Coordinates of C-alpha atoms (C1' of nucleotides) in Angstrom, one line a residue:
Chain A
X1 CA 119.8 85.4 109.7
X2 CA 118.2 83.1 111.9
X3 CA 118.0 85.4 114.9
X4 CA 117.1 89.1 115.3
X5 CA 120.1 91.5 115.0
X6 CA 119.8 95.1 115.6
X7 CA 122.4 97.9 114.8
X8 CA 123.3 99.5 118.1
X9 CA 124.1 103.0 117.7
X10 CA 125.7 103.0 121.1
X11 CA 128.5 100.2 119.8
X12 CA 128.0 100.9 116.3
X13 CA 128.0 97.3 115.7
X14 CA 125.2 94.9 114.4
X15 CA 124.3 92.8 117.5
X16 CA 122.3 89.8 118.2
X17 CA 119.1 91.1 120.2
X18 CA 119.1 89.5 123.5
X19 CA 116.5 90.8 126.0
X20 CA 117.4 91.3 129.5
X21 CA 114.4 89.3 130.8
X22 CA 112.7 87.3 128.0
X23 CA 110.2 86.9 126.8
X24 CA 109.6 90.5 128.0
X25 CA 111.0 93.5 126.2
X26 CA 111.0 97.1 127.4
X27 CA 111.2 99.6 124.5
X28 CA 111.2 103.7 125.1
X29 CA 111.0 105.7 122.1
X30 CA 110.9 109.7 122.5
X31 CA 107.5 110.9 121.5
X32 CA 106.7 114.6 120.0
X33 CA 106.5 117.9 121.7
X34 CA 103.0 118.9 121.4
X35 CA 103.1 122.6 120.3
X36 CA 102.4 122.3 116.7
X37 CA 101.2 119.9 113.9
X38 CA 103.4 116.8 113.1
X39 CA 105.0 116.8 109.8
X40 CA 105.8 113.7 107.5
X41 CA 109.3 113.5 108.9
X42 CA 108.0 113.0 112.4
X43 CA 105.4 110.3 111.1
X44 CA 108.7 108.7 109.7
X45 CA 110.4 107.9 113.1
X46 CA 107.4 106.7 114.7
X47 CA 106.6 104.3 111.9
X48 CA 110.2 103.1 112.1
X49 CA 109.7 102.0 115.8
X50 CA 106.2 100.8 114.8
X51 CA 107.7 98.3 112.9
X52 CA 110.0 97.4 115.4
X53 CA 107.3 97.0 118.0
X54 CA 105.2 94.8 115.4
X55 CA 108.2 92.7 114.6
X56 CA 109.2 91.9 118.2
X57 CA 105.5 91.0 119.0
X58 CA 105.4 88.7 115.8
X59 CA 108.4 87.0 117.2
X60 CA 106.4 86.3 120.4
X61 CA 108.0 88.8 122.7
X62 CA 105.7 90.4 125.2
X63 CA 106.8 94.1 124.6
X64 CA 106.2 97.0 126.9
X65 CA 106.4 100.0 124.7
X66 CA 106.5 103.4 126.2
X67 CA 106.4 106.6 124.2
X68 CA 106.2 109.9 126.0
X69 CA 104.5 113.1 125.0
X70 CA 106.6 116.1 125.7
X71 CA 104.0 118.6 127.2
X72 CA 106.3 121.0 128.9
X73 CA 107.4 123.7 126.4
X74 CA 111.0 124.4 127.2
X75 CA 112.9 127.1 125.6
X76 CA 112.6 128.6 122.2
X77 CA 116.2 130.0 122.5
X78 CA 119.5 129.3 124.0
X79 CA 119.1 131.9 126.7
X80 CA 118.1 131.4 130.3
X81 CA 115.2 133.7 129.9
X82 CA 113.6 132.5 126.7
X83 CA 110.1 131.8 126.5
X84 CA 108.8 128.3 126.2
X85 CA 107.1 127.0 123.1
X86 CA 103.8 125.9 124.5
X87 CA 103.5 128.9 126.5
X88 CA 104.5 131.1 123.6
X89 CA 101.8 129.4 121.2
X90 CA 99.2 129.5 124.1
X91 CA 99.8 133.3 124.2
X92 CA 99.6 133.7 120.5
X93 CA 96.3 131.8 120.2
X94 CA 95.0 132.9 123.5
X95 CA 94.6 129.7 124.9
X96 CA 95.5 127.7 128.1
X97 CA 98.7 125.8 128.0
X98 CA 97.0 122.7 128.5
X99 CA 94.7 123.4 125.6
X100 CA 97.6 123.9 123.2
X101 CA 98.8 120.3 124.4
X102 CA 95.6 118.9 124.0
X103 CA 95.0 120.0 120.7
X104 CA 98.3 118.8 119.3
X105 CA 98.3 115.7 121.2
X106 CA 94.6 114.8 119.5
X107 CA 96.5 115.8 116.0
X108 CA 99.2 113.5 116.9
X109 CA 97.0 110.7 117.8
X110 CA 94.8 111.1 114.6
X111 CA 98.0 111.1 112.5
X112 CA 99.2 107.9 113.9
X113 CA 95.7 106.1 113.3
X114 CA 95.6 107.5 109.8
X115 CA 99.0 105.7 109.1
X116 CA 97.9 102.6 111.2
X117 CA 100.7 103.3 113.7
X118 CA 99.9 101.2 116.9
X119 CA 99.3 102.9 120.1
X120 CA 102.2 102.2 122.8
X121 CA 101.7 100.5 125.8
X122 CA 102.1 103.5 127.9
X123 CA 102.2 107.1 126.7
X124 CA 103.3 109.1 129.8
X125 CA 103.5 113.0 129.8
X126 CA 106.0 115.1 131.4
X127 CA 103.7 117.1 133.3
X128 CA 102.4 114.0 134.9
X129 CA 105.7 113.1 136.3
X130 CA 107.1 116.5 137.9
X131 CA 107.4 114.6 141.1
X132 CA 109.5 111.9 139.8
X133 CA 111.6 114.5 137.9
X134 CA 112.5 116.4 141.2
X135 CA 113.2 113.1 143.1
X136 CA 115.6 112.3 140.3
X137 CA 117.2 115.7 140.6
X138 CA 117.7 115.1 144.2
X139 CA 119.6 112.0 143.7
X140 CA 121.8 113.4 141.0
X141 CA 122.6 116.5 143.4
X142 CA 123.1 114.0 146.1
X143 CA 125.6 111.9 144.0
X144 CA 127.6 115.1 143.4
X145 CA 126.8 115.6 139.6
X146 CA 124.5 118.7 139.9
X147 CA 124.5 122.2 141.5
X148 CA 121.9 124.9 142.1
X149 CA 122.2 128.3 141.0
X150 CA 119.4 131.0 141.7
X151 CA 116.6 128.4 141.9
X152 CA 118.1 126.5 138.8
X153 CA 119.8 123.1 138.9
X154 CA 122.5 122.4 136.2
X155 CA 123.9 118.9 135.5
X156 CA 127.9 119.1 135.8
X157 CA 129.1 117.4 132.8
X158 CA 132.9 117.5 133.6
X159 CA 132.3 116.3 137.1
X160 CA 130.3 113.4 135.8
X161 CA 133.1 112.6 133.1
X162 CA 135.8 112.3 135.9
X163 CA 133.8 109.2 137.1
X164 CA 131.8 108.0 134.2
X165 CA 132.2 108.2 130.1
X166 CA 130.4 111.0 128.5
X167 CA 129.8 111.4 124.9
X168 CA 129.9 107.6 124.2
X169 CA 126.7 107.5 122.2
X170 CA 127.2 110.3 120.0
X171 CA 131.2 109.9 119.6
X172 CA 132.0 113.4 121.3
X173 CA 134.6 114.3 123.4
X174 CA 134.7 116.9 126.2
X175 CA 137.7 119.0 124.9
X176 CA 136.1 119.1 121.4
X177 CA 132.8 120.0 122.8
X178 CA 134.4 122.8 124.7
X179 CA 136.2 124.3 121.9
X180 CA 132.9 124.3 119.7
X181 CA 130.5 125.7 122.1
X182 CA 129.0 128.4 120.7
X183 CA 128.8 131.6 122.9
X184 CA 125.5 131.9 124.4
X185 CA 123.5 135.1 124.2
X186 CA 122.9 136.4 127.6
X187 CA 125.0 135.1 130.5
X188 CA 124.6 131.9 131.8
X189 CA 124.3 130.8 135.3
X190 CA 126.3 127.6 134.4
X191 CA 129.5 127.1 135.8
X192 CA 130.6 125.5 132.6
X193 CA 129.0 125.8 129.0
X194 CA 128.9 122.0 128.7
X195 CA 126.4 121.7 131.5
X196 CA 122.6 121.2 130.8
X197 CA 119.7 122.3 132.9
X198 CA 117.8 119.7 135.1
X199 CA 115.4 122.3 136.4
X200 CA 114.9 126.1 135.4
X201 CA 113.6 128.6 137.6
X202 CA 110.6 130.4 136.2
X203 CA 109.2 134.1 136.9
X204 CA 105.8 134.9 137.3
X205 CA 105.3 135.4 133.5
X206 CA 105.9 131.8 132.7
X207 CA 102.7 130.1 132.3
X208 CA 103.9 126.5 133.2
X209 CA 105.6 126.1 136.4
X210 CA 105.7 124.2 139.4
X211 CA 107.0 124.1 143.1
X212 CA 110.2 122.4 144.0
X213 CA 112.5 122.3 146.6
X214 CA 114.4 125.2 144.6
X215 CA 111.5 127.3 143.9
X216 CA 109.0 127.5 141.2
X217 CA 110.3 126.5 137.8
X218 CA 110.1 123.6 135.2
X219 CA 112.1 120.6 134.4
X220 CA 114.6 120.5 131.8
X221 CA 113.9 118.9 128.3
X222 CA 116.3 115.6 128.8
X223 CA 115.3 114.8 132.3
X224 CA 111.3 113.4 131.4
X225 CA 112.9 110.7 129.3
X226 CA 115.3 109.5 131.8
X227 CA 112.6 109.5 134.5
X228 CA 109.8 108.0 132.5
X229 CA 111.9 105.3 131.1
X230 CA 113.3 104.3 134.6
X231 CA 110.0 104.3 136.0
X232 CA 108.2 102.0 133.5
X233 CA 111.0 99.9 132.3
X234 CA 113.5 99.7 135.2
X235 CA 116.8 101.2 135.4
X236 CA 118.1 99.2 132.7
X237 CA 116.0 98.2 129.7
X238 CA 116.3 96.9 126.3
X239 CA 115.5 99.4 123.7
X240 CA 115.9 103.1 123.2
X241 CA 114.8 104.7 120.2
X242 CA 114.5 108.2 118.5
X243 CA 115.3 110.4 115.7
X244 CA 118.7 110.7 114.5
X245 CA 118.5 114.6 115.3
X246 CA 118.1 113.5 119.3
X247 CA 121.3 111.6 119.5
X248 CA 123.2 114.8 120.8
X249 CA 122.5 116.2 123.1
X250 CA 119.2 114.7 124.0
X251 CA 120.1 111.0 124.3
X252 CA 123.6 111.7 125.5
X253 CA 122.2 113.7 128.4
X254 CA 119.6 111.0 129.3
X255 CA 122.5 108.6 129.8
X256 CA 124.4 110.8 131.9
X257 CA 121.3 111.6 134.1
X258 CA 120.5 108.1 134.4
X259 CA 123.9 107.1 135.5
X260 CA 124.2 109.9 137.6
X261 CA 121.0 109.2 139.4
X262 CA 120.8 105.7 139.5
X263 CA 124.7 104.6 139.4
X264 CA 123.8 102.0 136.5
X265 CA 126.6 101.9 134.0
X266 CA 124.6 101.1 131.0
X267 CA 120.8 101.9 131.1
X268 CA 120.1 101.0 127.7
X269 CA 121.2 98.1 126.0
X270 CA 120.3 98.8 122.4
X271 CA 120.1 102.3 121.3
X272 CA 118.1 102.9 117.8
X273 CA 118.2 106.0 115.7
X274 CA 115.8 106.5 112.8
X275 CA 117.3 108.6 110.0
X276 CA 115.9 111.6 108.6
X277 CA 113.3 112.2 105.8
X278 CA 114.8 114.6 103.5
X279 CA 113.1 117.1 100.6
X280 CA 115.8 117.7 97.6
X281 CA 118.4 116.2 99.9
X282 CA 117.5 118.5 102.9
X283 CA 116.2 117.3 106.3
X284 CA 112.5 117.9 106.4
X285 CA 111.9 120.4 109.2
X286 CA 109.5 123.1 110.1
X287 CA 112.1 125.7 110.1
X288 CA 113.5 125.0 106.7
X289 CA 109.8 125.5 105.7
X290 CA 110.1 122.3 103.5
X291 CA 107.7 120.2 105.8
X292 CA 104.1 119.4 105.2
X293 CA 101.6 117.8 107.1
X294 CA 99.8 114.3 106.5
X295 CA 96.7 116.1 105.6
X296 CA 98.3 118.1 102.9
X297 CA 99.9 115.1 101.6
X298 CA 96.6 113.1 101.4
X299 CA 94.9 116.0 99.7
X300 CA 97.8 116.8 97.5
X301 CA 97.3 120.4 98.5
X302 CA 100.9 121.5 98.8
X303 CA 103.4 123.4 96.3
X304 CA 105.6 120.4 96.5
X305 CA 103.1 117.7 95.5
X306 CA 101.5 116.8 92.2
X307 CA 98.9 115.1 93.4
X308 CA 97.4 113.5 96.8
X309 CA 98.7 109.9 98.0
X310 CA 96.8 107.7 100.4
X311 CA 98.4 106.9 103.9
X312 CA 99.2 103.4 102.9
X313 CA 101.0 104.7 99.8
X314 CA 103.0 106.8 102.2
X315 CA 103.6 104.2 104.5
X316 CA 104.9 101.7 101.8
X317 CA 107.0 104.4 100.4
X318 CA 108.8 104.8 103.7
X319 CA 109.3 101.3 104.0
X320 CA 111.0 101.0 100.7
X321 CA 114.0 102.4 102.4
X322 CA 115.8 101.3 105.4
X323 CA 115.1 103.2 108.8
X324 CA 118.8 103.8 109.1
X325 CA 119.2 105.5 105.8
X326 CA 118.1 109.1 104.9
X327 CA 115.0 109.0 102.6
X328 CA 114.3 111.5 100.1
X329 CA 110.8 112.6 99.2
X330 CA 109.9 112.9 95.6
X331 CA 106.6 112.8 93.7
X332 CA 108.1 110.1 91.3
X333 CA 109.1 107.9 94.5
X334 CA 105.5 108.3 95.7
X335 CA 104.1 107.2 92.6
X336 CA 106.3 104.2 92.1
X337 CA 105.3 103.5 95.7
X338 CA 101.5 103.6 94.7
X339 CA 101.9 101.4 91.7
X340 CA 104.1 99.0 93.5
X341 CA 101.6 98.6 96.4
X342 CA 98.6 98.3 94.2
X343 CA 100.6 95.3 92.5
X344 CA 101.1 93.9 96.0
X345 CA 97.4 94.2 96.9
X346 CA 96.2 92.7 93.6
X347 CA 98.2 89.7 94.0
X348 CA 97.0 89.2 97.5
X349 CA 93.3 89.3 95.8
X350 CA 94.5 86.8 93.4
X351 CA 95.9 84.7 95.8
X352 CA 92.6 84.2 97.6
X353 CA 91.1 83.2 94.4
X354 CA 93.8 81.0 93.2
X355 CA 92.9 77.2 92.1
X356 CA 95.5 74.8 93.6
X357 CA 97.2 72.4 91.3
X358 CA 96.1 68.8 91.6
X359 CA 99.7 67.7 90.9
X360 CA 103.1 68.5 92.5
X361 CA 103.8 72.1 93.3
X362 CA 106.9 73.8 91.9
X363 CA 107.4 76.7 94.3
X364 CA 109.0 76.5 97.8
X365 CA 106.3 78.3 100.0
X366 CA 108.3 77.5 103.3
X367 CA 111.7 79.0 102.0
X368 CA 109.6 82.0 101.1
X369 CA 108.3 82.4 104.5
X370 CA 112.0 82.2 105.9
X371 CA 113.4 84.4 103.5
X372 CA 110.9 87.3 104.9
X373 CA 112.0 86.4 108.4
X374 CA 115.6 86.6 107.3
X375 CA 115.1 90.0 105.9
X376 CA 113.4 91.6 109.1
X377 CA 116.1 89.5 111.4
X378 CA 118.6 91.5 109.7
X379 CA 118.0 94.9 111.5
X380 CA 114.7 95.2 110.3
X381 CA 115.3 95.3 106.5
X382 CA 112.0 96.2 105.2
X383 CA 113.1 97.1 101.8
X384 CA 114.5 93.4 101.5
X385 CA 111.2 92.2 102.9
X386 CA 109.3 94.0 100.3
X387 CA 111.7 92.7 97.6
X388 CA 110.9 89.2 99.0
X389 CA 107.3 89.7 98.9
X390 CA 107.3 90.6 95.1
X391 CA 108.9 87.3 94.7
X392 CA 105.6 85.9 96.2
X393 CA 103.9 88.4 93.9
X394 CA 105.7 86.8 90.7
X395 CA 104.6 83.2 92.1
X396 CA 101.1 84.1 92.5
X397 CA 100.8 86.0 89.2
X398 CA 102.7 83.0 87.5
X399 CA 100.2 80.7 89.0
X400 CA 97.3 82.5 87.9
X401 CA 99.0 82.5 84.4
X402 CA 99.2 79.0 84.7
X403 CA 103.3 78.9 84.8
X404 CA 103.8 78.1 88.4
X405 CA 101.9 75.3 90.2
X406 CA 100.9 75.9 93.5
X407 CA 99.4 73.0 95.9
X408 CA 96.6 73.9 98.6
X409 CA 99.3 73.7 101.1
X410 CA 101.6 76.5 99.1
X411 CA 98.7 78.9 98.7
X412 CA 97.9 78.4 102.5
X413 CA 101.4 79.0 103.3
X414 CA 101.4 82.1 101.1
X415 CA 98.3 83.6 102.6
X416 CA 99.7 83.1 105.8
X417 CA 103.0 84.6 105.0
X418 CA 101.4 87.6 103.4
X419 CA 99.2 88.3 106.4
X420 CA 102.0 88.0 108.7
X421 CA 104.6 90.1 107.1
X422 CA 102.5 92.5 104.8
X423 CA 99.6 93.1 107.2
X424 CA 100.9 92.4 110.8
X425 CA 104.5 93.4 110.4
X426 CA 104.7 96.0 107.8
X427 CA 101.1 97.2 108.8
X428 CA 99.9 97.7 105.4
X429 CA 96.2 97.4 105.8
X430 CA 93.8 97.2 102.7
X431 CA 92.5 100.4 101.5
X432 CA 88.8 100.4 100.4
X433 CA 88.4 102.2 97.3
X434 CA 84.7 101.5 97.0
X435 CA 82.5 104.1 97.6
X436 CA 81.8 103.4 101.1
X437 CA 78.0 103.6 102.2
X438 CA 76.4 102.1 99.3
X439 CA 75.1 99.0 100.4
X440 CA 76.9 96.0 101.6
X441 CA 79.6 94.1 100.0
X442 CA 77.9 91.0 99.0
X443 CA 74.8 93.1 97.3
X444 CA 77.2 95.1 95.4
X445 CA 79.4 92.2 94.4
X446 CA 76.0 90.5 93.1
X447 CA 75.1 93.4 91.1
X448 CA 78.9 93.6 89.5
X449 CA 78.6 90.1 88.6
X450 CA 75.4 90.8 86.9
X451 CA 76.8 93.8 84.8
X452 CA 80.0 91.8 83.7
X453 CA 77.7 88.7 83.0
X454 CA 75.8 91.1 80.5
X455 CA 79.0 92.6 79.1
X456 CA 80.2 89.1 78.3
X457 CA 76.8 88.6 76.5
X458 CA 77.5 91.9 74.7
X459 CA 80.9 90.7 73.7
X460 CA 79.7 87.6 72.4
X461 CA 77.3 89.5 70.3
X462 CA 80.5 91.6 69.0
X463 CA 78.5 94.7 70.5
X464 CA 81.9 96.6 71.4
X465 CA 80.3 99.7 71.9
X466 CA 78.2 98.5 74.9
X467 CA 81.0 96.4 76.1
X468 CA 83.3 99.3 76.2
X469 CA 80.7 101.7 77.7
X470 CA 80.3 99.1 80.7
X471 CA 84.1 98.8 81.1
X472 CA 84.3 102.9 81.0
X473 CA 81.8 103.6 83.5
X474 CA 82.9 100.9 86.1
X475 CA 86.4 102.3 85.8
X476 CA 85.2 105.5 86.4
X477 CA 83.7 104.3 89.6
X478 CA 87.1 102.4 90.6
X479 CA 86.2 99.0 89.6
X480 CA 88.3 97.3 86.7
X481 CA 87.4 94.8 84.4
X482 CA 90.0 92.2 83.3
X483 CA 89.3 90.0 80.4
X484 CA 90.8 86.6 80.4
X485 CA 90.7 83.7 78.3
X486 CA 87.7 82.0 80.7
X487 CA 85.5 85.0 80.8
X488 CA 85.8 88.5 82.4
X489 CA 86.0 89.4 86.3
X490 CA 86.2 92.7 88.0
X491 CA 88.1 94.0 91.1
X492 CA 88.2 97.2 92.9
X493 CA 91.1 99.8 92.6
Chain B
rG1 C1' 135.6 125.6 112.4
rG2 C1' 135.0 120.6 115.0
rU3 C1' 132.7 115.4 114.5
rC4 C1' 130.1 112.0 112.0
rC5 C1' 127.6 110.1 107.4
rG6 C1' 126.6 109.5 102.5
rA7 C1' 127.5 109.5 96.7
rU8 C1' 124.6 103.1 93.2
rG9 C1' 121.4 102.3 86.4
rG10 C1' 116.1 107.4 83.6
rC11 C1' 113.9 107.8 89.0
rC12 C1' 113.5 105.7 94.1
rG13 C1' 116.3 102.2 96.8
rA14 C1' 118.8 97.3 98.9
rG15 C1' 123.5 95.0 99.0
rU16 C1' 129.3 95.8 101.8
rG17 C1' 135.0 91.0 98.7
rG18 C1' 133.5 86.4 93.9
rC19 C1' 126.9 84.7 92.8
rU20 C1' 119.8 88.3 89.5
rA21 C1' 118.0 93.0 94.7
rG22 C1' 113.3 95.1 94.2
rG23 C1' 109.8 98.9 92.8
rC24 C1' 108.5 102.5 89.3
rU25 C1' 109.8 104.3 84.1
rC26 C1' 110.8 103.1 78.9
rA27 C1' 111.1 99.8 74.3
rG28 C1' 109.7 94.9 72.1
rC29 C1' 106.9 90.4 72.4
rU30 C1' 102.8 86.8 74.3
rC31 C1' 97.6 87.2 75.4
rU32 C1' 93.6 90.4 73.4
rG33 C1' 87.8 92.7 69.1
rC34 C1' 90.5 97.0 71.4
rA35 C1' 92.4 98.0 76.2
rA36 C1' 93.8 97.0 81.0
rA37 C1' 96.1 93.3 83.8
rA38 C1' 99.5 89.2 83.8
rG39 C1' 103.7 86.9 81.6
rC40 C1' 108.5 87.0 78.5
rU41 C1' 112.8 89.8 76.8
rG42 C1' 115.8 94.3 76.6
rC43 C1' 117.8 98.8 78.6
rU44 C1' 122.1 96.9 83.3
rA45 C1' 124.9 100.8 87.3
rC46 C1' 128.0 101.3 91.6
rA47 C1' 131.1 110.0 92.2
rG48 C1' 136.5 110.5 90.1
rC49 C1' 141.7 108.9 90.8
rG50 C1' 145.4 105.6 93.2
rG51 C1' 146.4 101.4 96.1
rU52 C1' 145.4 96.2 98.6
rU53 C1' 143.7 91.4 96.3
rC54 C1' 143.5 85.8 92.4
rG55 C1' 139.0 88.8 92.3
rA56 C1' 136.1 95.3 94.6
rA57 C1' 130.1 98.6 94.1
rU58 C1' 131.8 96.3 98.7
rC59 C1' 138.6 97.1 102.0
rC60 C1' 142.4 101.5 102.4
rG61 C1' 144.2 106.5 100.8
rC62 C1' 143.3 111.0 98.3
rU63 C1' 139.9 114.4 95.4
rU64 C1' 135.0 116.4 94.3
rC65 C1' 130.2 117.0 95.9
rG66 C1' 126.0 116.6 99.2
rG67 C1' 123.9 116.0 104.0
rA68 C1' 123.3 115.4 109.5
rC69 C1' 125.0 117.4 114.3
rC70 C1' 127.7 120.7 117.4
rU71 C1' 121.0 125.4 119.5
rC72 C1' 114.9 123.5 119.8
rC73 C1' 114.3 119.5 116.4
rA74 C1' 111.6 112.6 114.9

RNA sequence: GGUCCGAUGGCCGAGUGGCUAGGCUCAGCUCUGCAAAAGCUGCUACAGCGGUUCGAAUCCGCUUCGGACCUCCA
């Protein structure tokens, strides 16, 4: 494809991407609720939109990427008097709610860094936008789509659906929803089970609460995303992303709120949903007890893991599947990713030392680069991109083996393409396996050259014992010796 | 119960009407003091049944199995 196409969840079509105000692009992604450590499934979603962000920038768009932090707890249960998650955690650990928020926000940021996921342009918090949320509720009430009961405000879905479509994104119909709504525990003040809260009254035991025209309380969960996306990206903007599990009710309610407050019929042009990471076919989730943290993954300290894996291995593993498909976690898949990534890294290294042919080249480096673009243009198809990169690997290794001829220009093009797609777009950075802190690179390199040289002498003398000992010891330190026709060389990893 | 989605070789995972996906694994070969790496070759699949078509993994129907959402969720 010669232009970027995106699968739009709203229309269920693959559509050509045309920003509202090129070269600017506005993108909003639902961030985490910071009441616990993020697990790997969460990471997958943020990785998905990291790729979108990176590729849009690669294409030259000026992207304003907004990803919120949900730091209001919301309710643990379905009842009107449920405790909020952050408040509950604060009580359990004897902390201020904001201490809980800060702790898990820090954790979230650390994890994002470890996986080389870029920071958004703006990272707004729900608590920082209480005023805007209250203003938004007033507008919705004024427009006739919300009502107040005992200090709480609810959105009237039925009233809204008389004037506007509701359920378009998730493909739900009001009548079906009616029949399938579960009976709530406790009585609800809602006039209709389909209604959702914009503002909840809080009693004195509730730790996080703010004054409002309706009394002390806190905002409903869906509202913050509507308000913050509108504030920073406008009443209509280009891309809204999030996990598949947020499609309903969260995103559906967001649309209703935006339309209800601002009257804009289609606030978001392209809706994108990342699919779930599964374990043994089931969604990774805290409640399932099958989730593990990035730290457990890296150390391998978890019953589901045979060993630890590096962050880049995990990143590569996730990118080997398309974001819109479920991806099943398994040790074998991780191991395959580990080896595949090592092969890729090794080829990049080989590429940098490759001697160009003096004659004609027989590899079309330009076509290779275009193929990489085509893969990403087709709805960010990272598995195809990776498969294409391996075609480049084959050419590089073929050149090293003397089977493929690459001109200096070909090599330069290959280097630029690997830099652009492997490093910049896929965000796969080289992981140093050397024991850091042991002097500078060139010094170590000179020593290794000397050792390899000594081993070559030993080999020439058929002193296999010495030669093998050098190889084994270096290997134990992560240095691999390669013997070729024209002598030996070393590499890390 | 309702809505939606999926089922691809030993494993993971693309593809969506005709053309090699790719990675990993396994076997053989080349290279090599041995090994590793690399290269070459092989194993070559589309849940089942029926239909549409010159032609289907790809479209339609049914069956079986699995999953997501309908409640907080990335």
